[in-house]
Amino acid sequence: MTVRKTKKHAVEIYPAIGFRYPVYIRKIVYLACLMMVMFLIARMRGRDQGPDYIQSGMAPTDETRHVEDLQSEVDDLAQASQSYFPSSEHAYRTLSGIRITTPQPPLASARVTPIKSFPGYSKTEGYIKMDGNCLFRTFAHFKYGDQERHIQVRKEMIKYIETKPMEFQDFVEGEESEPELRLKNYLLKMENGAWGDEISIKALSEAYGLNIVVLSISNFSIHAQLHVVNERTQDFKGAYLQNEHYELLLQNLHIAAEAPKVRPSI
C-alpha cells in the first residue's frame, strides 16, 4: 500500500502491486461461499424427498412412508426383469393402481406363460387365433367368454360407432377431406375384416362398459395403455400385444391355482 501526501497535506492511498485483502476478509468470503454450497445441497436433498418436505420441513408421515415403500417395490420389480427397459418402470407405475381381472381361458386350450421381461404378469400363448381377428377375439373372450363370437363383436362395434359418429370421426385417418367420409370408409373396411385398432378398442370398451389395459412389448420398449370407462372400479380386462398379435394379459395373483404349468416366455 502506498501513502502519498498532496500539496494540501491531504493523504491519498493507492493500492500497491500484489495487494491482497486482509486475512479476515478472505475468511468471511470463504465462509459465505461454504454456507451457500451447504444451503444448495440441503435444498437438493429436500427436493429429492418431495415438495411436501421442502415446504413443511417435517418428517415423513406414515402415509408418505407407505407411498415411498410402494414406489420402492415398483422400482425393484421393474429392475428385476432380465430384459429391463427404462419404459418398464413407467409401465409398472401405470399398472400399480389397477387390478387385472381377465376371465380365465379354458384350461384345455390355453397355455399360460409368465412374461419374462415383465415379472408379476403372464399371458396366454397360442390361445387367441392368428386370423386377423385377434383383437375382436380378445374382446369376445372378455365379454362372452368365447373368442369364436368375434364376428358378433365386430358387428356390435360397427353399430356402436354408427350411433355416435361425432365421437369417432375426428380420430379416423384417411385421404378424404371430410371426416364423415373418412369414418364411412373406415366402417366399410371393418365390415370387410380389417384389423382392429385404437378406435376399435375405444369403441368396444365403451360399448361393453369395460376398463381395458393393453400391455404392448417390442424389442426395445414396454408400454401400458389404459382405456378407462368406469372410474368407480379398479378392475381392468387385460390384453397383451406383441408382433401385431393380441393375447390375454393376466396378473399372477389372479391366475387360478389349477392353471397349467407355466414356463418362461419373452
PDB file of C-alpha atoms in Angstrom:
ATOM      1  CA  MET A   1       0.000   0.000   0.000  1.00  0.00           C
ATOM      2  CA  THR A   2       1.428   3.396  -0.972  1.00  0.00           C
ATOM      3  CA  VAL A   3       0.674   6.559   1.046  1.00  0.00           C
ATOM      4  CA  ARG A   4       1.246   9.872  -0.675  1.00  0.00           C
ATOM      5  CA  LYS A   5       0.801  13.404   0.657  1.00  0.00           C
ATOM      6  CA  THR A   6      -0.594  16.079  -1.628  1.00  0.00           C
ATOM      7  CA  LYS A   7       0.280  19.740  -1.607  1.00  0.00           C
ATOM      8  CA  LYS A   8      -2.744  20.450   0.589  1.00  0.00           C
ATOM      9  CA  HIS A   9      -1.486  17.909   3.091  1.00  0.00           C
ATOM     10  CA  ALA A  10      -4.324  15.527   2.269  1.00  0.00           C
ATOM     11  CA  VAL A  11      -3.465  11.877   2.298  1.00  0.00           C
ATOM     12  CA  GLU A  12      -4.188   9.723  -0.775  1.00  0.00           C
ATOM     13  CA  ILE A  13      -3.962   5.958  -0.636  1.00  0.00           C
ATOM     14  CA  TYR A  14      -3.125   3.832  -3.678  1.00  0.00           C
ATOM     15  CA  PRO A  15      -3.162   0.031  -3.764  1.00  0.00           C
ATOM     16  CA  ALA A  16       0.262  -1.384  -4.305  1.00  0.00           C
ATOM     17  CA  ILE A  17       1.142  -4.089  -6.812  1.00  0.00           C
ATOM     18  CA  GLY A  18       0.402  -7.567  -5.461  1.00  0.00           C
ATOM     19  CA  PHE A  19      -2.066  -6.204  -2.928  1.00  0.00           C
ATOM     20  CA  ARG A  20      -4.136  -8.821  -1.036  1.00  0.00           C
ATOM     21  CA  TYR A  21      -7.225  -8.396   1.079  1.00  0.00           C
ATOM     22  CA  PRO A  22      -6.671  -8.882   4.801  1.00  0.00           C
ATOM     23  CA  VAL A  23      -6.922 -12.465   6.050  1.00  0.00           C
ATOM     24  CA  TYR A  24     -10.164 -11.913   7.945  1.00  0.00           C
ATOM     25  CA  ILE A  25     -11.918 -10.662   4.774  1.00  0.00           C
ATOM     26  CA  ARG A  26     -10.821 -13.726   2.833  1.00  0.00           C
ATOM     27  CA  LYS A  27     -12.139 -15.932   5.638  1.00  0.00           C
ATOM     28  CA  ILE A  28     -15.507 -14.184   5.560  1.00  0.00           C
ATOM     29  CA  VAL A  29     -15.790 -14.670   1.788  1.00  0.00           C
ATOM     30  CA  TYR A  30     -14.774 -18.327   2.100  1.00  0.00           C
ATOM     31  CA  LEU A  31     -17.305 -18.891   4.903  1.00  0.00           C
ATOM     32  CA  ALA A  32     -20.076 -17.268   2.876  1.00  0.00           C
ATOM     33  CA  CYS A  33     -19.313 -19.493  -0.123  1.00  0.00           C
ATOM     34  CA  LEU A  34     -19.270 -22.569   2.087  1.00  0.00           C
ATOM     35  CA  MET A  35     -22.648 -21.674   3.598  1.00  0.00           C
ATOM     36  CA  MET A  36     -24.104 -21.161   0.119  1.00  0.00           C
ATOM     37  CA  VAL A  37     -22.884 -24.588  -1.009  1.00  0.00           C
ATOM     38  CA  MET A  38     -24.336 -26.220   2.123  1.00  0.00           C
ATOM     39  CA  PHE A  39     -27.649 -24.446   1.518  1.00  0.00           C
ATOM     40  CA  LEU A  40     -27.813 -25.675  -2.084  1.00  0.00           C
ATOM     41  CA  ILE A  41     -27.010 -29.252  -1.023  1.00  0.00           C
ATOM     42  CA  ALA A  42     -29.739 -29.171   1.638  1.00  0.00           C
ATOM     43  CA  ARG A  43     -32.215 -27.792  -0.880  1.00  0.00           C
ATOM     44  CA  MET A  44     -31.404 -30.524  -3.388  1.00  0.00           C
ATOM     45  CA  ARG A  45     -31.884 -33.196  -0.727  1.00  0.00           C
ATOM     46  CA  GLY A  46     -35.237 -31.726   0.161  1.00  0.00           C
ATOM     47  CA  ARG A  47     -36.215 -31.773  -3.485  1.00  0.00           C
ATOM     48  CA  ASP A  48     -35.360 -35.483  -3.683  1.00  0.00           C
ATOM     49  CA  GLN A  49     -37.646 -36.172  -0.700  1.00  0.00           C
ATOM     50  CA  GLY A  50     -40.525 -34.366  -2.324  1.00  0.00           C
ATOM     51  CA  PRO A  51     -42.128 -30.913  -2.361  1.00  0.00           C
ATOM     52  CA  ASP A  52     -44.074 -31.528   0.852  1.00  0.00           C
ATOM     53  CA  TYR A  53     -40.843 -31.943   2.794  1.00  0.00           C
ATOM     54  CA  ILE A  54     -39.417 -28.736   1.367  1.00  0.00           C
ATOM     55  CA  GLN A  55     -42.463 -26.699   2.276  1.00  0.00           C
ATOM     56  CA  SER A  56     -43.137 -28.074   5.733  1.00  0.00           C
ATOM     57  CA  GLY A  57     -39.699 -29.155   6.918  1.00  0.00           C
ATOM     58  CA  MET A  58     -41.414 -32.025   8.762  1.00  0.00           C
ATOM     59  CA  ALA A  59     -40.505 -35.688   8.852  1.00  0.00           C
ATOM     60  CA  PRO A  60     -42.391 -38.057   6.512  1.00  0.00           C
ATOM     61  CA  THR A  61     -45.769 -39.243   7.776  1.00  0.00           C
ATOM     62  CA  ASP A  62     -46.872 -42.877   7.813  1.00  0.00           C
ATOM     63  CA  GLU A  63     -48.806 -42.252   4.605  1.00  0.00           C
ATOM     64  CA  THR A  64     -45.800 -40.843   2.774  1.00  0.00           C
ATOM     65  CA  ARG A  65     -43.680 -43.726   4.044  1.00  0.00           C
ATOM     66  CA  HIS A  66     -46.268 -46.128   2.589  1.00  0.00           C
ATOM     67  CA  VAL A  67     -46.090 -44.344  -0.772  1.00  0.00           C
ATOM     68  CA  GLU A  68     -42.292 -44.489  -0.670  1.00  0.00           C
ATOM     69  CA  ASP A  69     -42.375 -48.212   0.173  1.00  0.00           C
ATOM     70  CA  LEU A  70     -44.762 -48.880  -2.715  1.00  0.00           C
ATOM     71  CA  GLN A  71     -42.582 -46.802  -5.018  1.00  0.00           C
ATOM     72  CA  SER A  72     -39.541 -48.805  -3.943  1.00  0.00           C
ATOM     73  CA  GLU A  73     -41.332 -52.101  -4.602  1.00  0.00           C
ATOM     74  CA  VAL A  74     -42.324 -50.937  -8.079  1.00  0.00           C
ATOM     75  CA  ASP A  75     -38.752 -49.880  -8.843  1.00  0.00           C
ATOM     76  CA  ASP A  76     -37.332 -53.169  -7.555  1.00  0.00           C
ATOM     77  CA  LEU A  77     -39.858 -55.205  -9.533  1.00  0.00           C
ATOM     78  CA  ALA A  78     -39.142 -53.286 -12.718  1.00  0.00           C
ATOM     79  CA  GLN A  79     -35.397 -53.702 -12.391  1.00  0.00           C
ATOM     80  CA  ALA A  80     -35.749 -57.392 -11.507  1.00  0.00           C
ATOM     81  CA  SER A  81     -36.676 -58.054 -15.115  1.00  0.00           C
ATOM     82  CA  GLN A  82     -33.975 -59.932 -17.004  1.00  0.00           C
ATOM     83  CA  SER A  83     -34.747 -57.762 -20.039  1.00  0.00           C
ATOM     84  CA  TYR A  84     -35.044 -54.444 -18.232  1.00  0.00           C
ATOM     85  CA  PHE A  85     -36.116 -51.387 -20.229  1.00  0.00           C
ATOM     86  CA  PRO A  86     -36.443 -47.879 -18.775  1.00  0.00           C
ATOM     87  CA  SER A  87     -40.025 -47.880 -20.090  1.00  0.00           C
ATOM     88  CA  SER A  88     -40.891 -50.954 -17.986  1.00  0.00           C
ATOM     89  CA  GLU A  89     -40.647 -48.842 -14.844  1.00  0.00           C
ATOM     90  CA  HIS A  90     -43.273 -46.461 -16.231  1.00  0.00           C
ATOM     91  CA  ALA A  91     -45.460 -49.413 -17.212  1.00  0.00           C
ATOM     92  CA  TYR A  92     -45.273 -50.812 -13.672  1.00  0.00           C
ATOM     93  CA  ARG A  93     -46.328 -47.442 -12.289  1.00  0.00           C
ATOM     94  CA  THR A  94     -49.290 -47.400 -14.672  1.00  0.00           C
ATOM     95  CA  LEU A  95     -50.421 -50.866 -13.600  1.00  0.00           C
ATOM     96  CA  SER A  96     -49.700 -50.469  -9.883  1.00  0.00           C
ATOM     97  CA  GLY A  97     -53.092 -48.914  -9.127  1.00  0.00           C
ATOM     98  CA  ILE A  98     -55.336 -51.364 -11.003  1.00  0.00           C
ATOM     99  CA  ARG A  99     -56.471 -54.994 -10.810  1.00  0.00           C
ATOM    100  CA  ILE A 100     -56.353 -57.123 -13.930  1.00  0.00           C
ATOM    101  CA  THR A 101     -59.385 -59.394 -13.836  1.00  0.00           C
ATOM    102  CA  THR A 102     -59.207 -61.028 -17.244  1.00  0.00           C
ATOM    103  CA  PRO A 103     -61.521 -64.078 -17.363  1.00  0.00           C
ATOM    104  CA  GLN A 104     -59.578 -67.317 -17.222  1.00  0.00           C
ATOM    105  CA  PRO A 105     -59.303 -69.079 -20.586  1.00  0.00           C
ATOM    106  CA  PRO A 106     -60.345 -72.729 -20.901  1.00  0.00           C
ATOM    107  CA  LEU A 107     -57.582 -74.812 -19.382  1.00  0.00           C
ATOM    108  CA  ALA A 108     -57.786 -77.422 -22.101  1.00  0.00           C
ATOM    109  CA  SER A 109     -56.942 -74.996 -24.910  1.00  0.00           C
ATOM    110  CA  ALA A 110     -54.793 -72.336 -23.229  1.00  0.00           C
ATOM    111  CA  ARG A 111     -51.175 -72.227 -22.162  1.00  0.00           C
ATOM    112  CA  VAL A 112     -50.267 -69.503 -19.676  1.00  0.00           C
ATOM    113  CA  THR A 113     -46.668 -68.297 -19.591  1.00  0.00           C
ATOM    114  CA  PRO A 114     -45.036 -65.641 -17.387  1.00  0.00           C
ATOM    115  CA  ILE A 115     -43.778 -62.579 -19.224  1.00  0.00           C
ATOM    116  CA  LYS A 116     -40.016 -62.786 -18.819  1.00  0.00           C
ATOM    117  CA  SER A 117     -39.422 -59.089 -19.393  1.00  0.00           C
ATOM    118  CA  PHE A 118     -42.286 -58.058 -17.088  1.00  0.00           C
ATOM    119  CA  PRO A 119     -42.277 -60.072 -13.830  1.00  0.00           C
ATOM    120  CA  GLY A 120     -45.564 -60.396 -11.983  1.00  0.00           C
ATOM    121  CA  TYR A 121     -47.671 -60.750 -15.118  1.00  0.00           C
ATOM    122  CA  SER A 122     -48.455 -63.580 -17.510  1.00  0.00           C
ATOM    123  CA  LYS A 123     -50.069 -64.059 -20.887  1.00  0.00           C
ATOM    124  CA  THR A 124     -51.752 -66.738 -22.866  1.00  0.00           C
ATOM    125  CA  GLU A 125     -49.705 -68.270 -25.646  1.00  0.00           C
ATOM    126  CA  GLY A 126     -51.300 -69.627 -28.789  1.00  0.00           C
ATOM    127  CA  TYR A 127     -54.798 -69.208 -27.364  1.00  0.00           C
ATOM    128  CA  ILE A 128     -56.108 -66.301 -29.450  1.00  0.00           C
ATOM    129  CA  LYS A 129     -56.159 -67.440 -33.066  1.00  0.00           C
ATOM    130  CA  MET A 130     -53.980 -65.576 -35.570  1.00  0.00           C
ATOM    131  CA  ASP A 131     -56.501 -64.986 -38.344  1.00  0.00           C
ATOM    132  CA  GLY A 132     -56.665 -61.188 -38.498  1.00  0.00           C
ATOM    133  CA  ASN A 133     -59.435 -61.054 -35.902  1.00  0.00           C
ATOM    134  CA  CYS A 134     -57.280 -61.305 -32.781  1.00  0.00           C
ATOM    135  CA  LEU A 135     -58.461 -58.034 -31.220  1.00  0.00           C
ATOM    136  CA  PHE A 136     -62.109 -58.952 -31.731  1.00  0.00           C
ATOM    137  CA  ARG A 137     -61.459 -62.471 -30.448  1.00  0.00           C
ATOM    138  CA  THR A 138     -59.883 -60.958 -27.336  1.00  0.00           C
ATOM    139  CA  PHE A 139     -62.947 -58.801 -26.693  1.00  0.00           C
ATOM    140  CA  ALA A 140     -65.211 -61.763 -27.399  1.00  0.00           C
ATOM    141  CA  HIS A 141     -63.413 -63.553 -24.573  1.00  0.00           C
ATOM    142  CA  PHE A 142     -63.774 -60.505 -22.309  1.00  0.00           C
ATOM    143  CA  LYS A 143     -67.493 -60.118 -22.985  1.00  0.00           C
ATOM    144  CA  TYR A 144     -68.764 -63.617 -23.704  1.00  0.00           C
ATOM    145  CA  GLY A 145     -66.001 -65.979 -22.589  1.00  0.00           C
ATOM    146  CA  ASP A 146     -65.856 -67.342 -26.131  1.00  0.00           C
ATOM    147  CA  GLN A 147     -63.439 -65.991 -28.721  1.00  0.00           C
ATOM    148  CA  GLU A 148     -65.392 -67.647 -31.529  1.00  0.00           C
ATOM    149  CA  ARG A 149     -68.024 -64.926 -31.184  1.00  0.00           C
ATOM    150  CA  HIS A 150     -65.627 -62.413 -32.712  1.00  0.00           C
ATOM    151  CA  ILE A 151     -67.872 -61.775 -35.729  1.00  0.00           C
ATOM    152  CA  GLN A 152     -70.654 -60.697 -33.384  1.00  0.00           C
ATOM    153  CA  VAL A 153     -68.229 -58.426 -31.531  1.00  0.00           C
ATOM    154  CA  ARG A 154     -67.110 -56.804 -34.784  1.00  0.00           C
ATOM    155  CA  LYS A 155     -70.713 -56.103 -35.773  1.00  0.00           C
ATOM    156  CA  GLU A 156     -71.500 -54.670 -32.342  1.00  0.00           C
ATOM    157  CA  MET A 157     -68.512 -52.361 -32.594  1.00  0.00           C
ATOM    158  CA  ILE A 158     -69.597 -51.068 -36.001  1.00  0.00           C
ATOM    159  CA  LYS A 159     -73.133 -50.497 -34.755  1.00  0.00           C
ATOM    160  CA  TYR A 160     -71.893 -48.602 -31.716  1.00  0.00           C
ATOM    161  CA  ILE A 161     -69.713 -46.285 -33.813  1.00  0.00           C
ATOM    162  CA  GLU A 162     -72.608 -45.654 -36.218  1.00  0.00           C
ATOM    163  CA  THR A 163     -74.754 -44.456 -33.314  1.00  0.00           C
ATOM    164  CA  LYS A 164     -72.072 -41.990 -32.131  1.00  0.00           C
ATOM    165  CA  PRO A 165     -70.222 -40.828 -35.252  1.00  0.00           C
ATOM    166  CA  MET A 166     -69.204 -37.470 -33.765  1.00  0.00           C
ATOM    167  CA  GLU A 167     -67.163 -39.219 -31.084  1.00  0.00           C
ATOM    168  CA  PHE A 168     -65.062 -41.148 -33.599  1.00  0.00           C
ATOM    169  CA  GLN A 169     -64.846 -39.394 -36.959  1.00  0.00           C
ATOM    170  CA  ASP A 170     -62.105 -36.986 -35.877  1.00  0.00           C
ATOM    171  CA  PHE A 171     -59.876 -39.920 -34.896  1.00  0.00           C
ATOM    172  CA  VAL A 172     -60.072 -41.630 -38.283  1.00  0.00           C
ATOM    173  CA  GLU A 173     -57.184 -41.007 -40.656  1.00  0.00           C
ATOM    174  CA  GLY A 174     -57.502 -41.054 -44.412  1.00  0.00           C
ATOM    175  CA  GLU A 175     -57.098 -39.139 -47.655  1.00  0.00           C
ATOM    176  CA  GLU A 176     -60.692 -37.908 -47.644  1.00  0.00           C
ATOM    177  CA  SER A 177     -61.113 -34.267 -46.635  1.00  0.00           C
ATOM    178  CA  GLU A 178     -64.494 -34.789 -44.971  1.00  0.00           C
ATOM    179  CA  PRO A 179     -64.383 -36.581 -41.586  1.00  0.00           C
ATOM    180  CA  GLU A 180     -67.799 -38.120 -42.235  1.00  0.00           C
ATOM    181  CA  LEU A 181     -66.491 -39.758 -45.402  1.00  0.00           C
ATOM    182  CA  ARG A 182     -63.356 -40.989 -43.635  1.00  0.00           C
ATOM    183  CA  LEU A 183     -65.498 -42.624 -40.951  1.00  0.00           C
ATOM    184  CA  LYS A 184     -67.759 -44.214 -43.551  1.00  0.00           C
ATOM    185  CA  ASN A 185     -64.791 -45.771 -45.340  1.00  0.00           C
ATOM    186  CA  TYR A 186     -63.329 -46.890 -42.029  1.00  0.00           C
ATOM    187  CA  LEU A 187     -66.506 -48.756 -41.111  1.00  0.00           C
ATOM    188  CA  LEU A 188     -66.627 -50.310 -44.573  1.00  0.00           C
ATOM    189  CA  LYS A 189     -63.102 -51.658 -44.070  1.00  0.00           C
ATOM    190  CA  MET A 190     -64.098 -53.038 -40.685  1.00  0.00           C
ATOM    191  CA  GLU A 191     -67.082 -54.808 -42.223  1.00  0.00           C
ATOM    192  CA  ASN A 192     -64.692 -56.425 -44.697  1.00  0.00           C
ATOM    193  CA  GLY A 193     -62.443 -57.832 -41.981  1.00  0.00           C
ATOM    194  CA  ALA A 194     -59.811 -55.132 -41.349  1.00  0.00           C
ATOM    195  CA  TRP A 195     -57.626 -55.496 -38.280  1.00  0.00           C
ATOM    196  CA  GLY A 196     -58.771 -53.845 -35.075  1.00  0.00           C
ATOM    197  CA  ASP A 197     -57.014 -50.693 -33.908  1.00  0.00           C
ATOM    198  CA  GLU A 198     -57.111 -47.999 -31.213  1.00  0.00           C
ATOM    199  CA  ILE A 199     -60.502 -46.806 -32.437  1.00  0.00           C
ATOM    200  CA  SER A 200     -61.811 -50.360 -32.140  1.00  0.00           C
ATOM    201  CA  ILE A 201     -60.583 -50.607 -28.549  1.00  0.00           C
ATOM    202  CA  LYS A 202     -62.177 -47.282 -27.655  1.00  0.00           C
ATOM    203  CA  ALA A 203     -65.499 -48.272 -29.197  1.00  0.00           C
ATOM    204  CA  LEU A 204     -65.636 -51.767 -27.689  1.00  0.00           C
ATOM    205  CA  SER A 205     -64.584 -50.678 -24.211  1.00  0.00           C
ATOM    206  CA  GLU A 206     -67.352 -48.058 -24.247  1.00  0.00           C
ATOM    207  CA  ALA A 207     -69.944 -50.355 -25.804  1.00  0.00           C
ATOM    208  CA  TYR A 208     -69.333 -53.079 -23.204  1.00  0.00           C
ATOM    209  CA  GLY A 209     -68.573 -50.770 -20.284  1.00  0.00           C
ATOM    210  CA  LEU A 210     -65.180 -52.395 -19.710  1.00  0.00           C
ATOM    211  CA  ASN A 211     -61.973 -50.828 -18.471  1.00  0.00           C
ATOM    212  CA  ILE A 212     -59.176 -52.123 -20.690  1.00  0.00           C
ATOM    213  CA  VAL A 213     -55.408 -52.217 -20.274  1.00  0.00           C
ATOM    214  CA  VAL A 214     -53.163 -53.058 -23.216  1.00  0.00           C
ATOM    215  CA  LEU A 215     -49.586 -54.074 -22.448  1.00  0.00           C
ATOM    216  CA  SER A 216     -47.516 -53.845 -25.619  1.00  0.00           C
ATOM    217  CA  ILE A 217     -43.953 -55.125 -25.771  1.00  0.00           C
ATOM    218  CA  SER A 218     -41.436 -54.619 -28.554  1.00  0.00           C
ATOM    219  CA  ASN A 219     -37.714 -55.277 -28.789  1.00  0.00           C
ATOM    220  CA  PHE A 220     -36.826 -52.012 -27.068  1.00  0.00           C
ATOM    221  CA  SER A 221     -39.837 -50.833 -25.067  1.00  0.00           C
ATOM    222  CA  ILE A 222     -42.725 -51.815 -22.830  1.00  0.00           C
ATOM    223  CA  HIS A 223     -45.848 -49.672 -22.831  1.00  0.00           C
ATOM    224  CA  ALA A 224     -49.050 -49.922 -20.785  1.00  0.00           C
ATOM    225  CA  GLN A 225     -52.115 -48.052 -22.023  1.00  0.00           C
ATOM    226  CA  LEU A 226     -55.324 -47.699 -20.028  1.00  0.00           C
ATOM    227  CA  HIS A 227     -58.776 -47.237 -21.546  1.00  0.00           C
ATOM    228  CA  VAL A 228     -60.946 -46.078 -18.643  1.00  0.00           C
ATOM    229  CA  VAL A 229     -64.717 -46.225 -18.977  1.00  0.00           C
ATOM    230  CA  ASN A 230     -65.802 -46.801 -15.373  1.00  0.00           C
ATOM    231  CA  GLU A 231     -63.809 -44.742 -12.869  1.00  0.00           C
ATOM    232  CA  ARG A 232     -65.649 -46.316  -9.916  1.00  0.00           C
ATOM    233  CA  THR A 233     -63.732 -49.564 -10.213  1.00  0.00           C
ATOM    234  CA  GLN A 234     -60.081 -50.527 -10.428  1.00  0.00           C
ATOM    235  CA  ASP A 235     -60.853 -53.715 -12.357  1.00  0.00           C
ATOM    236  CA  PHE A 236     -59.452 -53.942 -15.879  1.00  0.00           C
ATOM    237  CA  LYS A 237     -59.523 -56.595 -18.566  1.00  0.00           C
ATOM    238  CA  GLY A 238     -56.025 -57.148 -19.899  1.00  0.00           C
ATOM    239  CA  ALA A 239     -54.752 -57.560 -23.453  1.00  0.00           C
ATOM    240  CA  TYR A 240     -51.160 -58.370 -24.386  1.00  0.00           C
ATOM    241  CA  LEU A 241     -49.855 -57.050 -27.710  1.00  0.00           C
ATOM    242  CA  GLN A 242     -46.654 -58.231 -29.351  1.00  0.00           C
ATOM    243  CA  ASN A 243     -45.737 -58.573 -33.027  1.00  0.00           C
ATOM    244  CA  GLU A 244     -49.156 -57.187 -34.016  1.00  0.00           C
ATOM    245  CA  HIS A 245     -50.970 -60.040 -32.264  1.00  0.00           C
ATOM    246  CA  TYR A 246     -53.198 -59.891 -29.196  1.00  0.00           C
ATOM    247  CA  GLU A 247     -53.295 -62.428 -26.377  1.00  0.00           C
ATOM    248  CA  LEU A 248     -54.823 -62.295 -22.898  1.00  0.00           C
ATOM    249  CA  LEU A 249     -52.928 -60.480 -20.148  1.00  0.00           C
ATOM    250  CA  LEU A 250     -53.150 -61.941 -16.646  1.00  0.00           C
ATOM    251  CA  GLN A 251     -51.932 -60.716 -13.287  1.00  0.00           C
ATOM    252  CA  ASN A 252     -50.215 -63.521 -11.418  1.00  0.00           C
ATOM    253  CA  LEU A 253     -52.292 -63.006  -8.282  1.00  0.00           C
ATOM    254  CA  HIS A 254     -55.409 -63.782 -10.301  1.00  0.00           C
ATOM    255  CA  ILE A 255     -54.188 -66.898 -12.082  1.00  0.00           C
ATOM    256  CA  ALA A 256     -56.155 -69.877 -10.837  1.00  0.00           C
ATOM    257  CA  ALA A 257     -54.328 -72.470  -8.793  1.00  0.00           C
ATOM    258  CA  GLU A 258     -55.300 -75.167 -11.243  1.00  0.00           C
ATOM    259  CA  ALA A 259     -53.884 -73.273 -14.212  1.00  0.00           C
ATOM    260  CA  PRO A 260     -51.500 -75.187 -16.487  1.00  0.00           C
ATOM    261  CA  LYS A 261     -47.844 -75.320 -15.545  1.00  0.00           C
ATOM    262  CA  VAL A 262     -46.169 -72.137 -16.695  1.00  0.00           C
ATOM    263  CA  ARG A 263     -42.811 -71.719 -18.367  1.00  0.00           C
ATOM    264  CA  PRO A 264     -40.757 -68.562 -19.040  1.00  0.00           C
ATOM    265  CA  SER A 265     -41.529 -66.576 -22.151  1.00  0.00           C
ATOM    266  CA  ILE A 266     -40.195 -63.425 -23.756  1.00  0.00           C
TER     267      ILE A 266
END
